[in-house]
PDB file of C-alpha atoms in Angstrom:
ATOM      1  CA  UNK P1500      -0.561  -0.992 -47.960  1.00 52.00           C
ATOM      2  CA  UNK P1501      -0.288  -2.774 -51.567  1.00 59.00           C
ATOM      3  CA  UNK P1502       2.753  -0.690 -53.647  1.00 61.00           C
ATOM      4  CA  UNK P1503      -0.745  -0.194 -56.154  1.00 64.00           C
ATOM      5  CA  UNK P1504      -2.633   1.526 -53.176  1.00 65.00           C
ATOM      6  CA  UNK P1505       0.428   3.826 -52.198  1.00 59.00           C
ATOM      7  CA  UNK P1506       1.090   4.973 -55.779  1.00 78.00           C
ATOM      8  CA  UNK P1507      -2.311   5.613 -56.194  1.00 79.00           C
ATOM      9  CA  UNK P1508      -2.920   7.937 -52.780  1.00 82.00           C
ATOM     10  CA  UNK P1509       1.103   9.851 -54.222  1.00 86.00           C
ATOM     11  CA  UNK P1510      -0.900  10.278 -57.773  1.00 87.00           C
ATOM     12  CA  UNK P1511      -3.648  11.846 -55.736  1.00 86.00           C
ATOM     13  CA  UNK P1512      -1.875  13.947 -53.187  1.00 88.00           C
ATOM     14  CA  UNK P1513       0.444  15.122 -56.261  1.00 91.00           C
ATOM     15  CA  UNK P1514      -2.958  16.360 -58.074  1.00 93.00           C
ATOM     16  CA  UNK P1515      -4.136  18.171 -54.761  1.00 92.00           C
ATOM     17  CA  UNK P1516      -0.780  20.037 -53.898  1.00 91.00           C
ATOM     18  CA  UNK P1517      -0.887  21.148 -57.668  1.00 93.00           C
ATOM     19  CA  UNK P1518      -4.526  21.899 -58.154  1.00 93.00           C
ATOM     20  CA  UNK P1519      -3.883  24.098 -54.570  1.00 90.00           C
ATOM     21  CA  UNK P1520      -1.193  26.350 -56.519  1.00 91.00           C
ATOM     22  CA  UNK P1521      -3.092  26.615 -59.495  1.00 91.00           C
ATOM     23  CA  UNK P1522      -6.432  27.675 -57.743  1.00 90.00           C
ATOM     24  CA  UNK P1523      -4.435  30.007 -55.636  1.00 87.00           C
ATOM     25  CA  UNK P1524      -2.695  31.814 -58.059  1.00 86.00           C
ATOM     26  CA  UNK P1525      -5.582  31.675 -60.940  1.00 86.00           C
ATOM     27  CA  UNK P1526      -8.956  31.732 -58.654  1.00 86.00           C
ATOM     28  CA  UNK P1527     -11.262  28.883 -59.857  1.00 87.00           C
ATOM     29  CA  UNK P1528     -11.967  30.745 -63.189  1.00 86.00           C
ATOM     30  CA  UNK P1529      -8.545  31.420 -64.195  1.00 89.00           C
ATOM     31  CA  UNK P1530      -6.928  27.490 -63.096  1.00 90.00           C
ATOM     32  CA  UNK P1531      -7.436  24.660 -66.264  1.00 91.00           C
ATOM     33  CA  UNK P1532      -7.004  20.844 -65.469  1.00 93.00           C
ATOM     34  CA  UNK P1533      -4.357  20.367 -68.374  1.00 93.00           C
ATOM     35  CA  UNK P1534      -2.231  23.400 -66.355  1.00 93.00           C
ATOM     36  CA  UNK P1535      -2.859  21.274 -63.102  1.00 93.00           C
ATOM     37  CA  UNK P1536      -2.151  18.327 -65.034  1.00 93.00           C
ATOM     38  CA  UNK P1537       1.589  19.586 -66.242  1.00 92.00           C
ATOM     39  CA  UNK P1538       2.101  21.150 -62.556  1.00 93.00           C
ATOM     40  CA  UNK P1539       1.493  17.747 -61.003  1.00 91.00           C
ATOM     41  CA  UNK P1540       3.314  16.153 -63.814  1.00 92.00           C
ATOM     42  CA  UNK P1541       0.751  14.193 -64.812  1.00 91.00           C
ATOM     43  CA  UNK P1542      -1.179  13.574 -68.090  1.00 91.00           C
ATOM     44  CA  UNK P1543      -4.452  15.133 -67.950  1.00 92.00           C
ATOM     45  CA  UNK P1544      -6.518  12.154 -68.384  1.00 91.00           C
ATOM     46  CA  UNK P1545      -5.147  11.137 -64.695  1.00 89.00           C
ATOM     47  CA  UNK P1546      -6.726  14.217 -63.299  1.00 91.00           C
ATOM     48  CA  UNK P1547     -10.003  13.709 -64.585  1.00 91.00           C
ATOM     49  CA  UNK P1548      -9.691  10.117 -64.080  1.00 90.00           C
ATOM     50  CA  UNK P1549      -9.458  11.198 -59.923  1.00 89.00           C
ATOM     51  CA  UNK P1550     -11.723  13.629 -60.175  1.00 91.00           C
ATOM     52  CA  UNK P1551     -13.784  13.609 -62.667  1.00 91.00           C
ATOM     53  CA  UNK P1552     -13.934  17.920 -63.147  1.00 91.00           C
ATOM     54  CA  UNK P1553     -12.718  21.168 -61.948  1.00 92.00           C
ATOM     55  CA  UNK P1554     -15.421  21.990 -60.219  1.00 91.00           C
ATOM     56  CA  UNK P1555     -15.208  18.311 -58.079  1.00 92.00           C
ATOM     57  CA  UNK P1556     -11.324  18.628 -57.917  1.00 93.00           C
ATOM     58  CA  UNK P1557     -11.817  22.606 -56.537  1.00 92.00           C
ATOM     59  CA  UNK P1558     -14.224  21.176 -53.233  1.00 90.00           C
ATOM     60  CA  UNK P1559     -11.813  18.745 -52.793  1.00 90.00           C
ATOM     61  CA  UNK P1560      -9.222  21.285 -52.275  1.00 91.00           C
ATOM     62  CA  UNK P1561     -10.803  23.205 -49.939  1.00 88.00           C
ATOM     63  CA  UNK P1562     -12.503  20.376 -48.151  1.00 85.00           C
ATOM     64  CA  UNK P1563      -9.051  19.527 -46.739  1.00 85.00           C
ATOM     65  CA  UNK P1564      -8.215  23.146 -45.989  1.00 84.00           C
ATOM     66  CA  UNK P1565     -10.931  23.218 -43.921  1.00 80.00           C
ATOM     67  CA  UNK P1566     -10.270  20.027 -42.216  1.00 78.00           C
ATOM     68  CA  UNK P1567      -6.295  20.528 -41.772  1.00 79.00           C
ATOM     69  CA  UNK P1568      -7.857  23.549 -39.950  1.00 76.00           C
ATOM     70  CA  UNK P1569      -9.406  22.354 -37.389  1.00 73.00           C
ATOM     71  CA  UNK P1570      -7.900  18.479 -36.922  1.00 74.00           C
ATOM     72  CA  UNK P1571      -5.870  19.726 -33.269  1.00 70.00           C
ATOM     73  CA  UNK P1572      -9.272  20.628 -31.827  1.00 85.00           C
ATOM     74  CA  UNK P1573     -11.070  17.397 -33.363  1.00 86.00           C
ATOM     75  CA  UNK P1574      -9.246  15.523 -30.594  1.00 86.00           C
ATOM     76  CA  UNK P1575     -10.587  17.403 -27.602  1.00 92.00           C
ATOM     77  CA  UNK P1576     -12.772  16.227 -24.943  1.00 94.00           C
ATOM     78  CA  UNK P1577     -14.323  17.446 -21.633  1.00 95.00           C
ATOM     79  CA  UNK P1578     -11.586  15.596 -19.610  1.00 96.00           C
ATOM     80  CA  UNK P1579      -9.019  18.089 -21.603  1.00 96.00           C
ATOM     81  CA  UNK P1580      -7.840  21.433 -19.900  1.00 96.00           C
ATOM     82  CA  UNK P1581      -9.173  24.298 -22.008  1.00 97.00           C
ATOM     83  CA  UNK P1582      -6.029  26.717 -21.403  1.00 97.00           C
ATOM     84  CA  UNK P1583      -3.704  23.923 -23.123  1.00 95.00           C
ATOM     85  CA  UNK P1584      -5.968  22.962 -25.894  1.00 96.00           C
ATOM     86  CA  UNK P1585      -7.200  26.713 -26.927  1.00 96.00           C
ATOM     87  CA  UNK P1586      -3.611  27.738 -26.590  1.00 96.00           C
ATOM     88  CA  UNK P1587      -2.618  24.992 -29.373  1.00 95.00           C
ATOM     89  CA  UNK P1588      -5.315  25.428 -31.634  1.00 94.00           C
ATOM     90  CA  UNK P1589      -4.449  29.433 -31.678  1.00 96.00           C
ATOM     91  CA  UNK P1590      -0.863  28.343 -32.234  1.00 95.00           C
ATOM     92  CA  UNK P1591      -1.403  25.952 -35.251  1.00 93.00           C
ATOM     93  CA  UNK P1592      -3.852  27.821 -36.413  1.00 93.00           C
ATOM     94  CA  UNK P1593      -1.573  30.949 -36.461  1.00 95.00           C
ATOM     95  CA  UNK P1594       1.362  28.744 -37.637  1.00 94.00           C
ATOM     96  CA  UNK P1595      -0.864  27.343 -40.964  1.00 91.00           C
ATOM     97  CA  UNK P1596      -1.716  30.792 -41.776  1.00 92.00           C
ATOM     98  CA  UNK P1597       2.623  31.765 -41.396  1.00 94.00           C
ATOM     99  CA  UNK P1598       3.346  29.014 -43.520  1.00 91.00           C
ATOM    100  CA  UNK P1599       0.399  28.500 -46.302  1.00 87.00           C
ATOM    101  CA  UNK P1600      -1.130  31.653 -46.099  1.00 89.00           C
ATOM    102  CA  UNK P1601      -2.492  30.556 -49.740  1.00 88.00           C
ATOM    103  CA  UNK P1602      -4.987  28.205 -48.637  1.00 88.00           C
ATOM    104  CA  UNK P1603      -6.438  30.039 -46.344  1.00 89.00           C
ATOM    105  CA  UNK P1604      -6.701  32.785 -49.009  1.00 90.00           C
ATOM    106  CA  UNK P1605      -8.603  30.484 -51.302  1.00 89.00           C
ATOM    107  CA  UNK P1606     -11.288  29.141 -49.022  1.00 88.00           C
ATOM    108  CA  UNK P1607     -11.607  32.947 -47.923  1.00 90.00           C
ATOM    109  CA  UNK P1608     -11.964  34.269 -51.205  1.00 89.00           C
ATOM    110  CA  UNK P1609     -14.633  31.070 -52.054  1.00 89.00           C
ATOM    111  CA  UNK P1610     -16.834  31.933 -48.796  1.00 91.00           C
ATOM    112  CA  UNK P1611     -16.567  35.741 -50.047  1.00 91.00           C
ATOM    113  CA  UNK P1612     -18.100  34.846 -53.644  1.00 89.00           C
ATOM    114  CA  UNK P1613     -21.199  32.970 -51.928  1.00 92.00           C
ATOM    115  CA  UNK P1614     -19.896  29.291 -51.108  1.00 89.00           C
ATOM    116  CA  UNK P1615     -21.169  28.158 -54.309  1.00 88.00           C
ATOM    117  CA  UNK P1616     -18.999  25.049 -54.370  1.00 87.00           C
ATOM    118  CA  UNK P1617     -18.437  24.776 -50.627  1.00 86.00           C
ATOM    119  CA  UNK P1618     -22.008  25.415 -49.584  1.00 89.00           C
ATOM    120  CA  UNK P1619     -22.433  21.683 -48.874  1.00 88.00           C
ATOM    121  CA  UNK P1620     -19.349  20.789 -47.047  1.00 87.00           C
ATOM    122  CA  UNK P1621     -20.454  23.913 -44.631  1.00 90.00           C
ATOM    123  CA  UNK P1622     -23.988  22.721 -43.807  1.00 92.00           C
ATOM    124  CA  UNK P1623     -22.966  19.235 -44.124  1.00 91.00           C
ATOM    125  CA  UNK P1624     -19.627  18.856 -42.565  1.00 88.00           C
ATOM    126  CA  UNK P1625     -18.408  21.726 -40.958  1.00 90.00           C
ATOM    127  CA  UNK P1626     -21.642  22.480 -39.016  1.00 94.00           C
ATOM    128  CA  UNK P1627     -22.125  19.293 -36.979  1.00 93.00           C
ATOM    129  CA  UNK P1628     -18.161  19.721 -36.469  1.00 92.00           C
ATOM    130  CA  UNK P1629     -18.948  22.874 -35.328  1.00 94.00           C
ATOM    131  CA  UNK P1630     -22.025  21.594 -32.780  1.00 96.00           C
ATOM    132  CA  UNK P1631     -19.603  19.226 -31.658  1.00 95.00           C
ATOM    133  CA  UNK P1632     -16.948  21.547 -30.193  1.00 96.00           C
ATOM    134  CA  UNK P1633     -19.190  23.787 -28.806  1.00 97.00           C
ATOM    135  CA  UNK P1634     -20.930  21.181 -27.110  1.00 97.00           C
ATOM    136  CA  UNK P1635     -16.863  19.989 -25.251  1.00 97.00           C
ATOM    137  CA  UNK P1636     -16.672  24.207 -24.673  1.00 98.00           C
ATOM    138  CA  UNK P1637     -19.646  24.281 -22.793  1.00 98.00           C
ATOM    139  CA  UNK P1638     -19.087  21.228 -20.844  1.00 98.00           C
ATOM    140  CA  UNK P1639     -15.480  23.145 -19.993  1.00 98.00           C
ATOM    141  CA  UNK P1640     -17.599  25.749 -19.183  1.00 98.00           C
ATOM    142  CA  UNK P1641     -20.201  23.780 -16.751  1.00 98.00           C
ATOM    143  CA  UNK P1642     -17.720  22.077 -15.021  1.00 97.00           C
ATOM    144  CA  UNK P1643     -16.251  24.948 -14.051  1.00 97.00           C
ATOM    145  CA  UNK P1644     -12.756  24.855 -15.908  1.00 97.00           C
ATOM    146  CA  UNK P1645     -13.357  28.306 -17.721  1.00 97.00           C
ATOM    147  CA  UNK P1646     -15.481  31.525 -17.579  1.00 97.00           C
ATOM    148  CA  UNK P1647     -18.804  31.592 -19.128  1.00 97.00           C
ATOM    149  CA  UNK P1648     -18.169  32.704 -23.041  1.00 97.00           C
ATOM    150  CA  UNK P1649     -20.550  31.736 -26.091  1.00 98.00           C
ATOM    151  CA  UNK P1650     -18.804  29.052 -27.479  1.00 98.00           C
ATOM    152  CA  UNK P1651     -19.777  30.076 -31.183  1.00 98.00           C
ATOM    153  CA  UNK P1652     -18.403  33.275 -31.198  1.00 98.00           C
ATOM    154  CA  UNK P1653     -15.518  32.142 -29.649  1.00 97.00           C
ATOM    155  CA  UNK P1654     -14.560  29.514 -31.886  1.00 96.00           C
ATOM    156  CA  UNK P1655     -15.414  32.086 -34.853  1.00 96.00           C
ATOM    157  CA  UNK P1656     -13.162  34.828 -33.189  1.00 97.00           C
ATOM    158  CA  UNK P1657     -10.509  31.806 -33.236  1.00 96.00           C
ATOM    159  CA  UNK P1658     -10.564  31.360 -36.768  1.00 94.00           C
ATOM    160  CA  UNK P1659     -10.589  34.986 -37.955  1.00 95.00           C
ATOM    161  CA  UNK P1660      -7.951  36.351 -35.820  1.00 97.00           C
ATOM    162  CA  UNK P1661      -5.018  33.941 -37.057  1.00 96.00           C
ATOM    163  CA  UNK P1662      -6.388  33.854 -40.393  1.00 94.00           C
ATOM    164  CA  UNK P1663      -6.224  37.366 -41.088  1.00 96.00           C
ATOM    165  CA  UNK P1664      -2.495  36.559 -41.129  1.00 96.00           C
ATOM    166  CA  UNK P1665      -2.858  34.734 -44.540  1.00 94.00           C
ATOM    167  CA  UNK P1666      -5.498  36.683 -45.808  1.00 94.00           C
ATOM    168  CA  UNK P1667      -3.678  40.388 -45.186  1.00 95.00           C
ATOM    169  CA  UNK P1668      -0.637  39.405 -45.502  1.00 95.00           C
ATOM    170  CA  UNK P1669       0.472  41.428 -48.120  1.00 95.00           C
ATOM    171  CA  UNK P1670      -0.778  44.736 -46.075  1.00 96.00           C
ATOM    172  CA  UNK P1671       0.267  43.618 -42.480  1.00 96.00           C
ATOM    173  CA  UNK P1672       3.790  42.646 -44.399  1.00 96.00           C
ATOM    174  CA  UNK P1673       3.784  46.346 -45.860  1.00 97.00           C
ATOM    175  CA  UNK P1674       2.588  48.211 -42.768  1.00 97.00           C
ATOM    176  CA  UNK P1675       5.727  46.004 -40.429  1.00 95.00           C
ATOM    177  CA  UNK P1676       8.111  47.073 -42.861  1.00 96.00           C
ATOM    178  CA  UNK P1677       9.278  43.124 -43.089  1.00 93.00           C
ATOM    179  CA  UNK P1678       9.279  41.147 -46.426  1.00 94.00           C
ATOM    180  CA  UNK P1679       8.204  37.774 -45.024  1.00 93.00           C
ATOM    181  CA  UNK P1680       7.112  36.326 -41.392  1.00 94.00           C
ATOM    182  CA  UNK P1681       9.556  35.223 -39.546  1.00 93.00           C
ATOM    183  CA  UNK P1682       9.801  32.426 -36.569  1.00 93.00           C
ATOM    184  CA  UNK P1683       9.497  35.408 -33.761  1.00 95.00           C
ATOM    185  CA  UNK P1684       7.217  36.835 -35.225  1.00 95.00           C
ATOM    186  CA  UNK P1685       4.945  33.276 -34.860  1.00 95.00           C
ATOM    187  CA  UNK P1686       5.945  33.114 -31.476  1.00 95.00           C
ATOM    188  CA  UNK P1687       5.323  37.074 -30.832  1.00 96.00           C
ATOM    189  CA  UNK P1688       1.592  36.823 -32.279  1.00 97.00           C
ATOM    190  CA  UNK P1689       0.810  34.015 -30.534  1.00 97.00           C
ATOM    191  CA  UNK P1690       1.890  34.910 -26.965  1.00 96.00           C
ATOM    192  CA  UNK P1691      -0.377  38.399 -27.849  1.00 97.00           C
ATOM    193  CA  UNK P1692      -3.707  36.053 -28.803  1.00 97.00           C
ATOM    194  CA  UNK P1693      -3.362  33.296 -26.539  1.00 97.00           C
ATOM    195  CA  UNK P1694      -2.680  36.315 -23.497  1.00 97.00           C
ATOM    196  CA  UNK P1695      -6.257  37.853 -24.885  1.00 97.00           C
ATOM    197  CA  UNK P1696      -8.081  34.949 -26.029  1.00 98.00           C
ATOM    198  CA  UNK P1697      -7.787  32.923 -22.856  1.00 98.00           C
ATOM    199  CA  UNK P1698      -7.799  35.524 -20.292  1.00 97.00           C
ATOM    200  CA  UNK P1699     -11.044  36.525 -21.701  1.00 97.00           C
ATOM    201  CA  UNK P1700     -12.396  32.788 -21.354  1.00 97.00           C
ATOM    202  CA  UNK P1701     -10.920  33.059 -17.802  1.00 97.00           C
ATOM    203  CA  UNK P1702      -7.611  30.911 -18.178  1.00 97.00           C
ATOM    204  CA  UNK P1703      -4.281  31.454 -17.712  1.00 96.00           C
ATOM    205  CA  UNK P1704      -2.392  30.603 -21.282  1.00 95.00           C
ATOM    206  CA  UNK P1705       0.469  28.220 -20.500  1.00 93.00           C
ATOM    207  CA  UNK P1706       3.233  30.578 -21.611  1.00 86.00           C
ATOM    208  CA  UNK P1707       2.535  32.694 -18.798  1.00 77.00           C
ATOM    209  CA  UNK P1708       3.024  29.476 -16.073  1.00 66.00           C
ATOM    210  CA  UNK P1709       6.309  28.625 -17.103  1.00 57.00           C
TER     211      UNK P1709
END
């Protein structure tokens, strides 16, 4: 990689990490490009230089939310054993939410306004990514190596059950009594979905064969 290329994809990655802080503390409305521009350190020009607008610069955000999501399970196949790979999706998933609840709180709070700027990425992206796993579930499932489950729902039940750790935080911190999650607490939640999500698909979750 040229020294050009490299400070070129920093310049970049420094927009995103800012533009993610601004959006998730302002909402799309509330963030400017000159206040992402000072948070990055950068003169605005550079921003729209990248990107070209908010709006652009907002779908790239949570394009890669969505994709740093679901990159553990991209690497499945049929050949995999379901127990291990559900287990770590559940567990990264559930870790991501822990440790940057605020992304998931932005793409949730862009999918509850009507995926106006995402609307796209979700028919055009996310959907065949979607096919695709379902498609290694129910080979899993065919070849015997779990239960029979619908493979949508089971995915979706995936997502929305360590997510709600992000996007409730603030009321499952206040009903626990605790100020922030802590590392038991990751391991605790985990060992209680993993136990019910995989039992349900028929598998035995790999904390329980040790």
């Amino acid at each position: 990689m040229s020294k050009r290329q490299a400070n070129r994809e920093e310049v970049f990655s420094r927009i995103l990490e800012a533009a993610e802080i601004e959006f998730g503390l302002k909402g799309f409305g509330g963030a400017s490009l000159q206040h992402i521009a000072e948070r990055a350190g950068l003169p605005k020009p550079n921003i729209v230089y990248y990107f070209h607008s908010k709006a652009n610069l907002y779908k790239q955000v949570l394009n890669n939310i969505a994709d740093s999501w679901n990159d553990l399970f991209d690497k499945a196949t049929a050949e995999d054993d379901p127990a291990i790979v559900l287990d770590g999706f559940i567990r990264t998933k559930l870790r991501q939410s822990f440790e940057n609840g605020r992304s998931s709180r932005i793409f949730a709070q862009e999918v509850i306004q009507g995926a106006q700027y995402i609307g796209d990425y979700l028919k055009e992206d996310l959907r065949p990514w979607l096919q695709s796993r379902v498609g290694v579930i129910e080979q899993w499932i065919e070849s015997g190596k779990m239960r029979k489950v619908e493979p949508t729902a089971l995915i979706f039940m995936i997502w929305s059950t360590t997510q709600h750790y992000a996007d409730f935080e603030a009321q499952i911190l206040a009903l626990t009594g605790k100020e922030r999650y802590e590392e038991t607490d990751l391991e605790r939640v985990g060992n209680t979905l993993s136990d019910i999500i995989l039992r349900g698909c028929g598998l035995t979750p790999p904390h329980s064969q040790a």
